[in-house]
Coordinates of C-alpha atoms in Angstrom, one line a residue:
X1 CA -30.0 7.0 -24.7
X2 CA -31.6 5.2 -22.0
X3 CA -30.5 1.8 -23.3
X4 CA -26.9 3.3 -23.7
X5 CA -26.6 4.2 -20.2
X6 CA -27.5 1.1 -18.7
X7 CA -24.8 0.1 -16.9
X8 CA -24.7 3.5 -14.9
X9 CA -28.1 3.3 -13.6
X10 CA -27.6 1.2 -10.4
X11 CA -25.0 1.1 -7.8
X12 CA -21.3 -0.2 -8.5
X13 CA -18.7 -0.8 -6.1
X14 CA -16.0 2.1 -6.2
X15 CA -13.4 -1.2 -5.6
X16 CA -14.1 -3.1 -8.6
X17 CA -15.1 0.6 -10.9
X18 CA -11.8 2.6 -10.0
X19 CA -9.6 0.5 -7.2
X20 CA -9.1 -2.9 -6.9
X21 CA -7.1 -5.6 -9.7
X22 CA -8.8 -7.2 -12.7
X23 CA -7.2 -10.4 -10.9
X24 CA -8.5 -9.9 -6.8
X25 CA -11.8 -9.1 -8.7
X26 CA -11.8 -12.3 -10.9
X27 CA -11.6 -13.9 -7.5
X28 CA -14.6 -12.6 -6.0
X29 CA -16.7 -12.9 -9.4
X30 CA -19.8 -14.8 -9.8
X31 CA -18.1 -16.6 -12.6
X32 CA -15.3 -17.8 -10.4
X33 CA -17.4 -18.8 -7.6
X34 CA -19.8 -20.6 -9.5
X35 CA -17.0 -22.9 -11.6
X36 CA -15.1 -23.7 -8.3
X37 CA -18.7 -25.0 -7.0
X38 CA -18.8 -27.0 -10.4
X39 CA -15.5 -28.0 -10.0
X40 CA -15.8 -29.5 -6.2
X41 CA -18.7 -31.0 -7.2
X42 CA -16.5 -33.1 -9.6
X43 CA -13.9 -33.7 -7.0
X44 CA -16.4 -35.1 -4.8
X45 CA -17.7 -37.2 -7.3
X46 CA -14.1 -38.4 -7.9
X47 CA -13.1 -38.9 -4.9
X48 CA -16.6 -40.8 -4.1
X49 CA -16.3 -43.2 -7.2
X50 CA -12.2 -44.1 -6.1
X51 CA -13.8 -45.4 -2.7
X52 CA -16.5 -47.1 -4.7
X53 CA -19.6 -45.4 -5.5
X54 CA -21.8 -46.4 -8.2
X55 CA -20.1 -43.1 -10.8
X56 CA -18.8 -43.1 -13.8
X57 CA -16.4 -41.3 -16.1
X58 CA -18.9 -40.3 -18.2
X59 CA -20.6 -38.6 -15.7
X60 CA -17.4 -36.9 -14.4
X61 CA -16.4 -36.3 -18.1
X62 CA -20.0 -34.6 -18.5
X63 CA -19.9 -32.5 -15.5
X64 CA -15.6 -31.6 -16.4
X65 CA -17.4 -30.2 -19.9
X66 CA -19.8 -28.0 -18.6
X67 CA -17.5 -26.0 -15.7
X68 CA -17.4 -22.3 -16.9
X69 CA -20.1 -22.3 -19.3
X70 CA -23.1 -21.7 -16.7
X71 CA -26.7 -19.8 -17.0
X72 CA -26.9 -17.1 -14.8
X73 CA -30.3 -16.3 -15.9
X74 CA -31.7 -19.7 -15.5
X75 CA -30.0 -20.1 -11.9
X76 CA -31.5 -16.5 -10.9
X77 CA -34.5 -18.0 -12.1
X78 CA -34.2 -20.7 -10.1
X79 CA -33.0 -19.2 -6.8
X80 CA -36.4 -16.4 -7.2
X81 CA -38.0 -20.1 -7.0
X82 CA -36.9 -22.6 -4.0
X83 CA -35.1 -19.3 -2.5
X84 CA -31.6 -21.4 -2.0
X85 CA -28.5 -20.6 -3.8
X86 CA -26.7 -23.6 -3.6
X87 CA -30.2 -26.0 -5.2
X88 CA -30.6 -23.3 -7.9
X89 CA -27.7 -24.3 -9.0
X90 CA -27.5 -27.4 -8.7
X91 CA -30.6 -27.5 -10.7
X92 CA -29.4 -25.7 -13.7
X93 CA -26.3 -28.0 -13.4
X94 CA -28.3 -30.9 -13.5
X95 CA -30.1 -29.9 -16.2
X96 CA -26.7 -29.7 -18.0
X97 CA -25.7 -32.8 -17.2
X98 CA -28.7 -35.2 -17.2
X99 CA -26.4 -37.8 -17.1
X100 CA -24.8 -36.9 -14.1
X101 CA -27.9 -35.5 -12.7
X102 CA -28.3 -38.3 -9.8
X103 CA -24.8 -37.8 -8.6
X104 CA -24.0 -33.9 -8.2
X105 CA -24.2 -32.7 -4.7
X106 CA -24.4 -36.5 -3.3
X107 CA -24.3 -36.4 0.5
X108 CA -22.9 -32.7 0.5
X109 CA -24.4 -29.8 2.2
X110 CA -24.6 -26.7 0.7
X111 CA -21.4 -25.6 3.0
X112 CA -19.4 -28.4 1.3
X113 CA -19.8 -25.7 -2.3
X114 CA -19.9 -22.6 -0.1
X115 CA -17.5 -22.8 2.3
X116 CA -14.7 -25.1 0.4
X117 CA -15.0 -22.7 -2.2
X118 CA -14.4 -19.4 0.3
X119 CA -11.1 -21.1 1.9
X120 CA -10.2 -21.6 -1.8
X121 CA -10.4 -18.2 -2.4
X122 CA -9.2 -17.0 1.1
X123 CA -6.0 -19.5 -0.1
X124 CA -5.6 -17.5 -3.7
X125 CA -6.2 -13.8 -2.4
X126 CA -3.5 -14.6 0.2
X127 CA -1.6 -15.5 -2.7
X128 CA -2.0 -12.7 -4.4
X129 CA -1.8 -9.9 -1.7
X130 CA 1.6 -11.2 -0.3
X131 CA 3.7 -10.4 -3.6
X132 CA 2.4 -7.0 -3.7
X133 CA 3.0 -6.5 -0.5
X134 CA 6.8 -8.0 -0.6
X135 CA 6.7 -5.5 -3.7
X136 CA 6.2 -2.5 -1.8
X137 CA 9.0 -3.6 1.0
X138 CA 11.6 -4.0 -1.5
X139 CA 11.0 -0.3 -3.1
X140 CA 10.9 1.4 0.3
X141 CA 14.3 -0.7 1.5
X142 CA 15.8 0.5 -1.7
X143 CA 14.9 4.1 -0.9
X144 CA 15.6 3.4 2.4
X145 CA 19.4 2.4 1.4
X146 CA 19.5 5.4 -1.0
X147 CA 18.9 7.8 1.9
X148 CA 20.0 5.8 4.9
X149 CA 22.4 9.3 5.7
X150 CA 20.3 11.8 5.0
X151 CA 19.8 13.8 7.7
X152 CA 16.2 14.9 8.4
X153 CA 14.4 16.3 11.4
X154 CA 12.7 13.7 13.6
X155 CA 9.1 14.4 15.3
X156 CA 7.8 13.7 18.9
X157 CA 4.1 14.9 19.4
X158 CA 4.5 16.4 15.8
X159 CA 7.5 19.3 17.1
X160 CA 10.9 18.8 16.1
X161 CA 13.0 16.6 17.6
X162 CA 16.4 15.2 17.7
X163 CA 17.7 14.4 13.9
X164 CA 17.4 10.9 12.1
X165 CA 17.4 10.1 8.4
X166 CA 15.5 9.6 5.7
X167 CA 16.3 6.5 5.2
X168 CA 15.6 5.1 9.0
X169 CA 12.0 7.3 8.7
X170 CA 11.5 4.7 5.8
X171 CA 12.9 1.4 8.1
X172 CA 9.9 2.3 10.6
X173 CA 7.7 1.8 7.7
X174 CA 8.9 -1.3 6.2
X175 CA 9.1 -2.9 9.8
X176 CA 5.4 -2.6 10.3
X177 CA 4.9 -3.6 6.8
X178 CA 7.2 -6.9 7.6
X179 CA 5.1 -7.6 10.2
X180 CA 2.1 -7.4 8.2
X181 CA 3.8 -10.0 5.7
X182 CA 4.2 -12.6 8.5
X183 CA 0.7 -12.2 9.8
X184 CA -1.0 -13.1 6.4
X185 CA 2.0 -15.6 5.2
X186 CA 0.9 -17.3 8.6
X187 CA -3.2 -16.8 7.8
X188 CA -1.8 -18.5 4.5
X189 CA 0.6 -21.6 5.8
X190 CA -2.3 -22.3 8.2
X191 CA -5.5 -22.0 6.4
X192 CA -7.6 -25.3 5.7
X193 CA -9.8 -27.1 3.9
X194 CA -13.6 -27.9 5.3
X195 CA -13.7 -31.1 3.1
X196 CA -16.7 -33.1 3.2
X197 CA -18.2 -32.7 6.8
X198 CA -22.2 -33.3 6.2
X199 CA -25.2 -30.9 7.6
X200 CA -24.0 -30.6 11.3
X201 CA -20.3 -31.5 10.6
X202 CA -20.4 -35.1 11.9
X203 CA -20.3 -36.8 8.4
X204 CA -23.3 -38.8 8.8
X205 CA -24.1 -38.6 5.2
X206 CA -21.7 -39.7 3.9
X207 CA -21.5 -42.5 6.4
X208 CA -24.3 -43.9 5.5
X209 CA -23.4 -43.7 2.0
X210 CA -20.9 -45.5 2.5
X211 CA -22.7 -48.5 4.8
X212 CA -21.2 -47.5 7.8
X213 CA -17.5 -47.7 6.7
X214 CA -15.6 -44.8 8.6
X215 CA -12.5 -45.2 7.8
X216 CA -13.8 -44.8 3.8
X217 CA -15.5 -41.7 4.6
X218 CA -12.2 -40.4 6.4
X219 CA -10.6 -41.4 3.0
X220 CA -12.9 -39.3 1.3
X221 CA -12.2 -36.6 3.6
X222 CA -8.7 -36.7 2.5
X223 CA -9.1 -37.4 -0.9
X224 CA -11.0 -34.2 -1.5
X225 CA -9.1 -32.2 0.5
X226 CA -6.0 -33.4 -1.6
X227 CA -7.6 -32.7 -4.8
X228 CA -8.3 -29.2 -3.8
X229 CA -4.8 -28.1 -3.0
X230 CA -4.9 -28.3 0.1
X231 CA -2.7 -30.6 2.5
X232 CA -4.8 -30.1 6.0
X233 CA -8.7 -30.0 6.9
X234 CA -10.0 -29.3 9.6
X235 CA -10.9 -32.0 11.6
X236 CA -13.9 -30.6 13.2
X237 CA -16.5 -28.2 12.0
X238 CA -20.2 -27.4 12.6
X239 CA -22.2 -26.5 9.6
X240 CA -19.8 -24.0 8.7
X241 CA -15.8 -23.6 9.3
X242 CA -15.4 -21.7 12.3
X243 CA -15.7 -18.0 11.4
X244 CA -12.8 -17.6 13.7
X245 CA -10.5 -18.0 10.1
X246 CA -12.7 -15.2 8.9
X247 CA -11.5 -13.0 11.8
X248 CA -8.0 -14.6 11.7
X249 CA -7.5 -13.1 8.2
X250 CA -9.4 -9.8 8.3
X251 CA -7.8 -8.5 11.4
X252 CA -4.0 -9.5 9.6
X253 CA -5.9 -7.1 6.9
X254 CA -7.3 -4.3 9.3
X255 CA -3.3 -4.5 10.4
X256 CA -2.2 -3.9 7.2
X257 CA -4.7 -1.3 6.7
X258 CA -3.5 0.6 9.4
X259 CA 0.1 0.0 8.8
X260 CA -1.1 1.7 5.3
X261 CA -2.6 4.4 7.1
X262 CA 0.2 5.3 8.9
X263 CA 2.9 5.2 6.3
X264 CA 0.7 7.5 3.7
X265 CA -0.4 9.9 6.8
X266 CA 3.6 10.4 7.6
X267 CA 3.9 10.6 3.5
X268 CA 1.4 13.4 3.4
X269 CA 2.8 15.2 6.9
X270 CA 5.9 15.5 4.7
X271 CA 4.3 16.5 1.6
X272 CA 3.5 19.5 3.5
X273 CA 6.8 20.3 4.3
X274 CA 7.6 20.1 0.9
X275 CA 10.4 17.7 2.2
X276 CA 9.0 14.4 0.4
X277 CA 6.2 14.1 -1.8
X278 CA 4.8 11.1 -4.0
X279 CA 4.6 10.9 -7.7
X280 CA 2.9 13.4 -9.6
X281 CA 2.3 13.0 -13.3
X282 CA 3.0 15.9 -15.8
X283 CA -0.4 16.2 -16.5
X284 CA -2.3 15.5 -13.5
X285 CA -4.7 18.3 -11.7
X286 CA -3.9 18.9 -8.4
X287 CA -6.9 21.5 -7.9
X288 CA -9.7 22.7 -10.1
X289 CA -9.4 26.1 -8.2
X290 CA -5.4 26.0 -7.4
X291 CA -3.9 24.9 -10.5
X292 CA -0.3 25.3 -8.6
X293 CA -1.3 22.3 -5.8
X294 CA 0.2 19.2 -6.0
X295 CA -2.1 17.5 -3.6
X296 CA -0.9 14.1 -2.0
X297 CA -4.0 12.1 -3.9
X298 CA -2.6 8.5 -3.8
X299 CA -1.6 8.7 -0.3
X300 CA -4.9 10.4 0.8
X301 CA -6.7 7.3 -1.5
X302 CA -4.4 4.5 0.8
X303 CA -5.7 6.2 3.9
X304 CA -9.4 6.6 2.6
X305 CA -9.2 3.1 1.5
X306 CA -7.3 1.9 4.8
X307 CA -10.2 3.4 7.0
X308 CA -12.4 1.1 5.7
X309 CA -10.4 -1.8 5.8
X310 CA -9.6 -1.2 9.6
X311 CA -13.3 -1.1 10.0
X312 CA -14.0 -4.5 8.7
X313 CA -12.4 -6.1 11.5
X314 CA -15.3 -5.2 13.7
X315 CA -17.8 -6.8 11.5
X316 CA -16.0 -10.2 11.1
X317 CA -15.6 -10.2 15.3
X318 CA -19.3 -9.7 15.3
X319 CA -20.0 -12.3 12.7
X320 CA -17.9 -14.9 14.6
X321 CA -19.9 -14.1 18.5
X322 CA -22.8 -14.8 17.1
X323 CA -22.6 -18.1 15.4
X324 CA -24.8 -19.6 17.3
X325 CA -24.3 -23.7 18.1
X326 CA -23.3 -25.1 14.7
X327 CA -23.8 -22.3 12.7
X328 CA -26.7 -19.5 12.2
X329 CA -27.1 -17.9 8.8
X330 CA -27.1 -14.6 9.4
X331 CA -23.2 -15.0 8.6
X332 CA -24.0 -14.9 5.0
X333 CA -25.1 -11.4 3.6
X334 CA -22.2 -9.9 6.1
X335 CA -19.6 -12.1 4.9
X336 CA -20.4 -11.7 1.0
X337 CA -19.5 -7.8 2.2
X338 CA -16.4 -8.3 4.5
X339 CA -14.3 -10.8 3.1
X340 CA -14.7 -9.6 -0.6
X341 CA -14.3 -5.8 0.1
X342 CA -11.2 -6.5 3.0
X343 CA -9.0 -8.2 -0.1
X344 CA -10.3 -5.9 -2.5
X345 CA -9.1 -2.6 -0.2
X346 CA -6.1 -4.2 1.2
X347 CA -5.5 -5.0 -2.8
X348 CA -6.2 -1.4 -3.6
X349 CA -3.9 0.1 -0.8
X350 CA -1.0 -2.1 -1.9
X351 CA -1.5 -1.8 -5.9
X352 CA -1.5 2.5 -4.8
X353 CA 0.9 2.1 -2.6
X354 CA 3.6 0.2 -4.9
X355 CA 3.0 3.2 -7.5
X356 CA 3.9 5.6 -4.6
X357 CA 7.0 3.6 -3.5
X358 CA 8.1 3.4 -7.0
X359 CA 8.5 7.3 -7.5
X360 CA 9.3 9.2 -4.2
X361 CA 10.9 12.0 -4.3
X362 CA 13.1 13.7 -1.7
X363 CA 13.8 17.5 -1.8
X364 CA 17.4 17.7 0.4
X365 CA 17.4 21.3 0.5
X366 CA 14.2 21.7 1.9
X367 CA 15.2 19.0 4.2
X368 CA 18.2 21.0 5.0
X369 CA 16.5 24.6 5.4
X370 CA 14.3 23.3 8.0
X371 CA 17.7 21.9 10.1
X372 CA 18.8 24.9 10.2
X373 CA 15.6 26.2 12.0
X374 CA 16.4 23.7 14.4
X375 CA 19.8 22.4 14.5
X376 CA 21.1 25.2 16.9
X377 CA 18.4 24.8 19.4
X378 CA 19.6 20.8 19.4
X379 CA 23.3 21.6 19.7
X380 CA 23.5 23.7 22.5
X381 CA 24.4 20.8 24.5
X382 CA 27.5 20.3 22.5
X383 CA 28.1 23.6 22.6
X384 CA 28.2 23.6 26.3
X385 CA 30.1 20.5 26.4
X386 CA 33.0 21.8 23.7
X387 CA 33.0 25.0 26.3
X388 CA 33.7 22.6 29.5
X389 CA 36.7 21.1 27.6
X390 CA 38.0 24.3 26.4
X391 CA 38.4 25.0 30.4
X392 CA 34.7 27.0 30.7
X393 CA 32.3 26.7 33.8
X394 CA 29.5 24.4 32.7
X395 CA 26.8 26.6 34.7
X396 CA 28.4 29.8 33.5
X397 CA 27.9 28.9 29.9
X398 CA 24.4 27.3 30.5
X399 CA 23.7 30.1 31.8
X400 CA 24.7 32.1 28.5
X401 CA 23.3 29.7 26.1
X402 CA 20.1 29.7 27.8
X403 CA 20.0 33.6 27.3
X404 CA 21.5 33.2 23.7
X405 CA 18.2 30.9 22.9
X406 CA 15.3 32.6 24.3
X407 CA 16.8 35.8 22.2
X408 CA 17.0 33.8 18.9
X409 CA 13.4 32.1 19.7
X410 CA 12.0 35.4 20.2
X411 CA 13.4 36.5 16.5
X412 CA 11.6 33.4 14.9
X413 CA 8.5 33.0 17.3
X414 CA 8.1 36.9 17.5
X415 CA 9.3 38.1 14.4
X416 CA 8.7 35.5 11.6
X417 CA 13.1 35.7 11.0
X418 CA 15.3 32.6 10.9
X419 CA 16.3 31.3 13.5
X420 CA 20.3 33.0 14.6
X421 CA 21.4 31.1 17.5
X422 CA 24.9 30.5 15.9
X423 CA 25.5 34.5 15.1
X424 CA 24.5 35.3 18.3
X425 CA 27.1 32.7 20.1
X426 CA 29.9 34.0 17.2
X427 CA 29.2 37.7 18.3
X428 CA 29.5 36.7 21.8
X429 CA 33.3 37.0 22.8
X430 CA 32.6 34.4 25.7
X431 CA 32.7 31.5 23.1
X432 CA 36.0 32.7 21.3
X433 CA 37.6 29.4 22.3
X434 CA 35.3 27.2 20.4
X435 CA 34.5 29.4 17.1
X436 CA 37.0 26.8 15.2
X437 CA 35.0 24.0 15.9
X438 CA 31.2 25.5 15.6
X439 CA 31.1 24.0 12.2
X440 CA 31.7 20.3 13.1
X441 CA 29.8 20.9 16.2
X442 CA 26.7 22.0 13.7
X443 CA 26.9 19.3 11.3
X444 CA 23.9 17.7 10.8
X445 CA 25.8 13.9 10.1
X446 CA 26.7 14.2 14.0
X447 CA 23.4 14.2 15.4
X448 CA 22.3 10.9 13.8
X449 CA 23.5 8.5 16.1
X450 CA 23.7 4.9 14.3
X451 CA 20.4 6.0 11.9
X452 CA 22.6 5.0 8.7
X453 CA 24.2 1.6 9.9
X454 CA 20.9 0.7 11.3
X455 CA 19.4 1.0 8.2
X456 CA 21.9 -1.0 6.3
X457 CA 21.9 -4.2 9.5
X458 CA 18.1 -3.6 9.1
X459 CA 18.0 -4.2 5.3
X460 CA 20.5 -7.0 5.1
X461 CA 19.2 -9.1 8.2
X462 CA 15.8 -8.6 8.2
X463 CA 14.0 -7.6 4.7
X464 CA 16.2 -8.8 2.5
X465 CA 15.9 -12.8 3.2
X466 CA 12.0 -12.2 2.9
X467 CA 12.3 -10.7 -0.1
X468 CA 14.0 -13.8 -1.1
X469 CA 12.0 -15.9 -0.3
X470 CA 9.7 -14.8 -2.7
X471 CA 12.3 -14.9 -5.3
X472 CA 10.4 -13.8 -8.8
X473 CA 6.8 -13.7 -7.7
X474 CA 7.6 -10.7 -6.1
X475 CA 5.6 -7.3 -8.1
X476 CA 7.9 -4.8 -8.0
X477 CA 5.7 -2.5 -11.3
X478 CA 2.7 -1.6 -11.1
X479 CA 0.5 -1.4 -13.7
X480 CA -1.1 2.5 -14.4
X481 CA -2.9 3.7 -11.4
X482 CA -6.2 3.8 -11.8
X483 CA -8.7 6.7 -11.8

């Protein structure tokens, strides 16, 4: 039984157990970390025979056939022994390739593996995020359009307000969620490579590899960087890349995290209303004591999962003040933590939160019940002002509406009834000019301003083009949520 239960008998991450993609986790896997070292390895052995380095091809051909297949035990074995990642596992390469043996790691620092291969990643997570993301903007701006003239009851300091729609609620959303999508395409466009920069970032290595020749080891620079994917590098580093890219990219993710936060706390606000709430499968358990709950669960998971996230933006800050001079290692162990688990929850939020977007449903009677608690509080200014036109005294009638409203407040404030502003006003001969026109002056549609064109300028000008320019790549299903 013991031996069954293996796997359960030391800590795994809630991300990679119940939240996060199979594919964000393939990124920040052993496996794929260890095969892009491999693989840089062969790229600088590439690039270093092109400018004329004593290599071969079959030592590149060696090393090309031995990329994924590595020991983990033998390198743990190895790293228990000289207490260095990066020579552990260079050693059970070697040991691989005995052919190539003399050539891996030639010149290179251990950064040149560790921190090439982190941008590489940084690069692909991007990647992967912004389609999900893009996802989750073109499901809100089609709900958005579905309900762009819905009236609904807008909120200052959480009481009742003058009207908006559903639809523009939804805009307010997808404009911070836009945002967020230029923030991390920009972390993307203007991320680089470290290339081949030596102990202290002044090349010296592989200058003297190269007898001197500058201009080959700038070559090499380039050639690498090429051969990676990527077009820039940056053209001075210390040790390290400056963990200023680190804190570039999380904060774009704490962003998103909060935008995240926000949108699911408003989703869950509503829920209560019973005006909006997210998907909620036929045979899923709200409550093991309330079997008639339909608790919000996936927005409450984006705003557990946000929280985090936010909080990671603190710890890549810290990492970044106190690199000391070219670089002091007390970067790594935080970094293993932050960069990994900000993709993996910002990955998490956006996979939950495309499931949500996909299946929102709106309750318009609700909606409209909870005017009508309101709506004749809100239109006693047009009251007033239909009263002036109809040849009234403007203080005269303010002076009755005011009356009129603190009498129907007390009935719903006092009394628990709805709220009978309008009877009152009908049963007050005063207003027998205007009792035609009460029911225009109470619709709803007339309190919303521009809510409904906005929406539609919004859509057309603004999310639509960037949801072109991500033409298919965009993920608009998401798989089954998780547990």
């Amino acid at each position: 039984m013991a031996e069954l239960n293996a796997d359960f008998r030391g800590y795994r991450s809630p991300l990679s157990t119940r939240y996060a993609s199979k594919e964000m986790q393939y990124l920040f896997s052993d496996q794929h970390k260890f095969s892009t070292w491999r693989k840089l390895w062969i790229l600088l052995a590439k690039a270093e025979k092109s400018l004329g380095l004593d290599i071969t091809d079959e030592q590149i051909r060696e090393m090309e056939s031995h990329i994924e297949d590595i020991d983990f035990k033998a390198a743990a074995a190895e790293e228990a022994l000289t207490r260095h990642d990066v020579m552990a596992h260079v050693h059970v390469f070697a040991k691989q390739c005995p052919l190539a043996a003399p050539i891996i790691h030639l010149g290179a620092t251990s950064c040149f593996v560790g921190d090439n291969t982190d941008l590489l990643i940084l690069k692909e997570a991007l990647e992967q995020l912004l389609p999900k993301l893009v996802g989750v903007v073109k499901q809100l701006a089609q709900f958005a359009m579905q309900y762009r003239d819905l009236p609904t009851l807008g909120f200052t300091h959480l009481q009742p307000a003058q009207l908006t729609t559903v639809g523009k609620r939804c805009s307010l959303w997808i404009q911070d969620l836009l945002m967020d999508e230029r923030a991390l395409r920009a972390c993307r466009d203007n991320l680089r490579f470290r290339g081949v920069k030596g102990t202290t970032g002044t090349q010296a290595s592989f200058l003297q590899l190269f007898a001197g020749d500058s201009a080959k080891v700038r070559q090499l620079d380039q050639t690498v960087t090429k051969l990676a994917g990527f077009e820039r590098y940056y053209a001075v580093t210390g040790q390290t890349y400056s963990r200023k890219v680190d804190l570039e990219i999380v904060s774009a993710l704490a962003s998103l995290g909060a935008t995240v936060h926000k949108m699911c706390s408003d989703l869950r606000l509503l829920a209560s209303r019973k005006e909006l709430e997210e998907p909620f499968e036929q045979t899923q358990i709200g409550s093991s004591a309330m079997p008639y709950k339909r608790n919000p669960m996936r927005s409450e998971r984006c705003c557990a999962l946000a929280r985090h996230l936010i909080t990671l933006q603190a710890n890549a800050a810290n990492t970044l003040a106190v690199q000391w001079l070219e670089r002091t290692l007390d970067d790594s162990a935080n970094r293993r933590l932050t960069l990994s688990e900000a993709f993996l929850s910002a990955d998490a939020c956006l996979l939950t939160l495309l499931n949500i977007s996909q299946g929102l449903v709106v309750y318009p009677k609700v909606i409209e019940r909870n005017i009508a608690q309101e709506l004749p509080f809100m239109s006693t200014e047009n009251v007033i002002m239909a009263m002036v036109k109809a040849g009234g005294d403007r203080q005269v009638c303010h002076e009755k509406i005011r009356v009129l409203s603190h009498e129907a407040g007390a009935q719903v404030k006092q009394h628990g009834k709805d709220n009978d502003l309008v009877e009152r006003i009908r049963a007050d001969p005063y207003f027998a000019p205007i009792l035609g026109q009460l029911g225009s002056i109470l619709d709803p549609k007339t309190f919303t301003g521009r809510a409904a064109d906005q929406v539609v300028e919004f859509v057309n000008e603004e999310v639509n083009p960037i949801v072109a320019l991500y033409g298919d790549k965009v993920v608009t299903k998401s798989a089954q949520l998780n547990i």
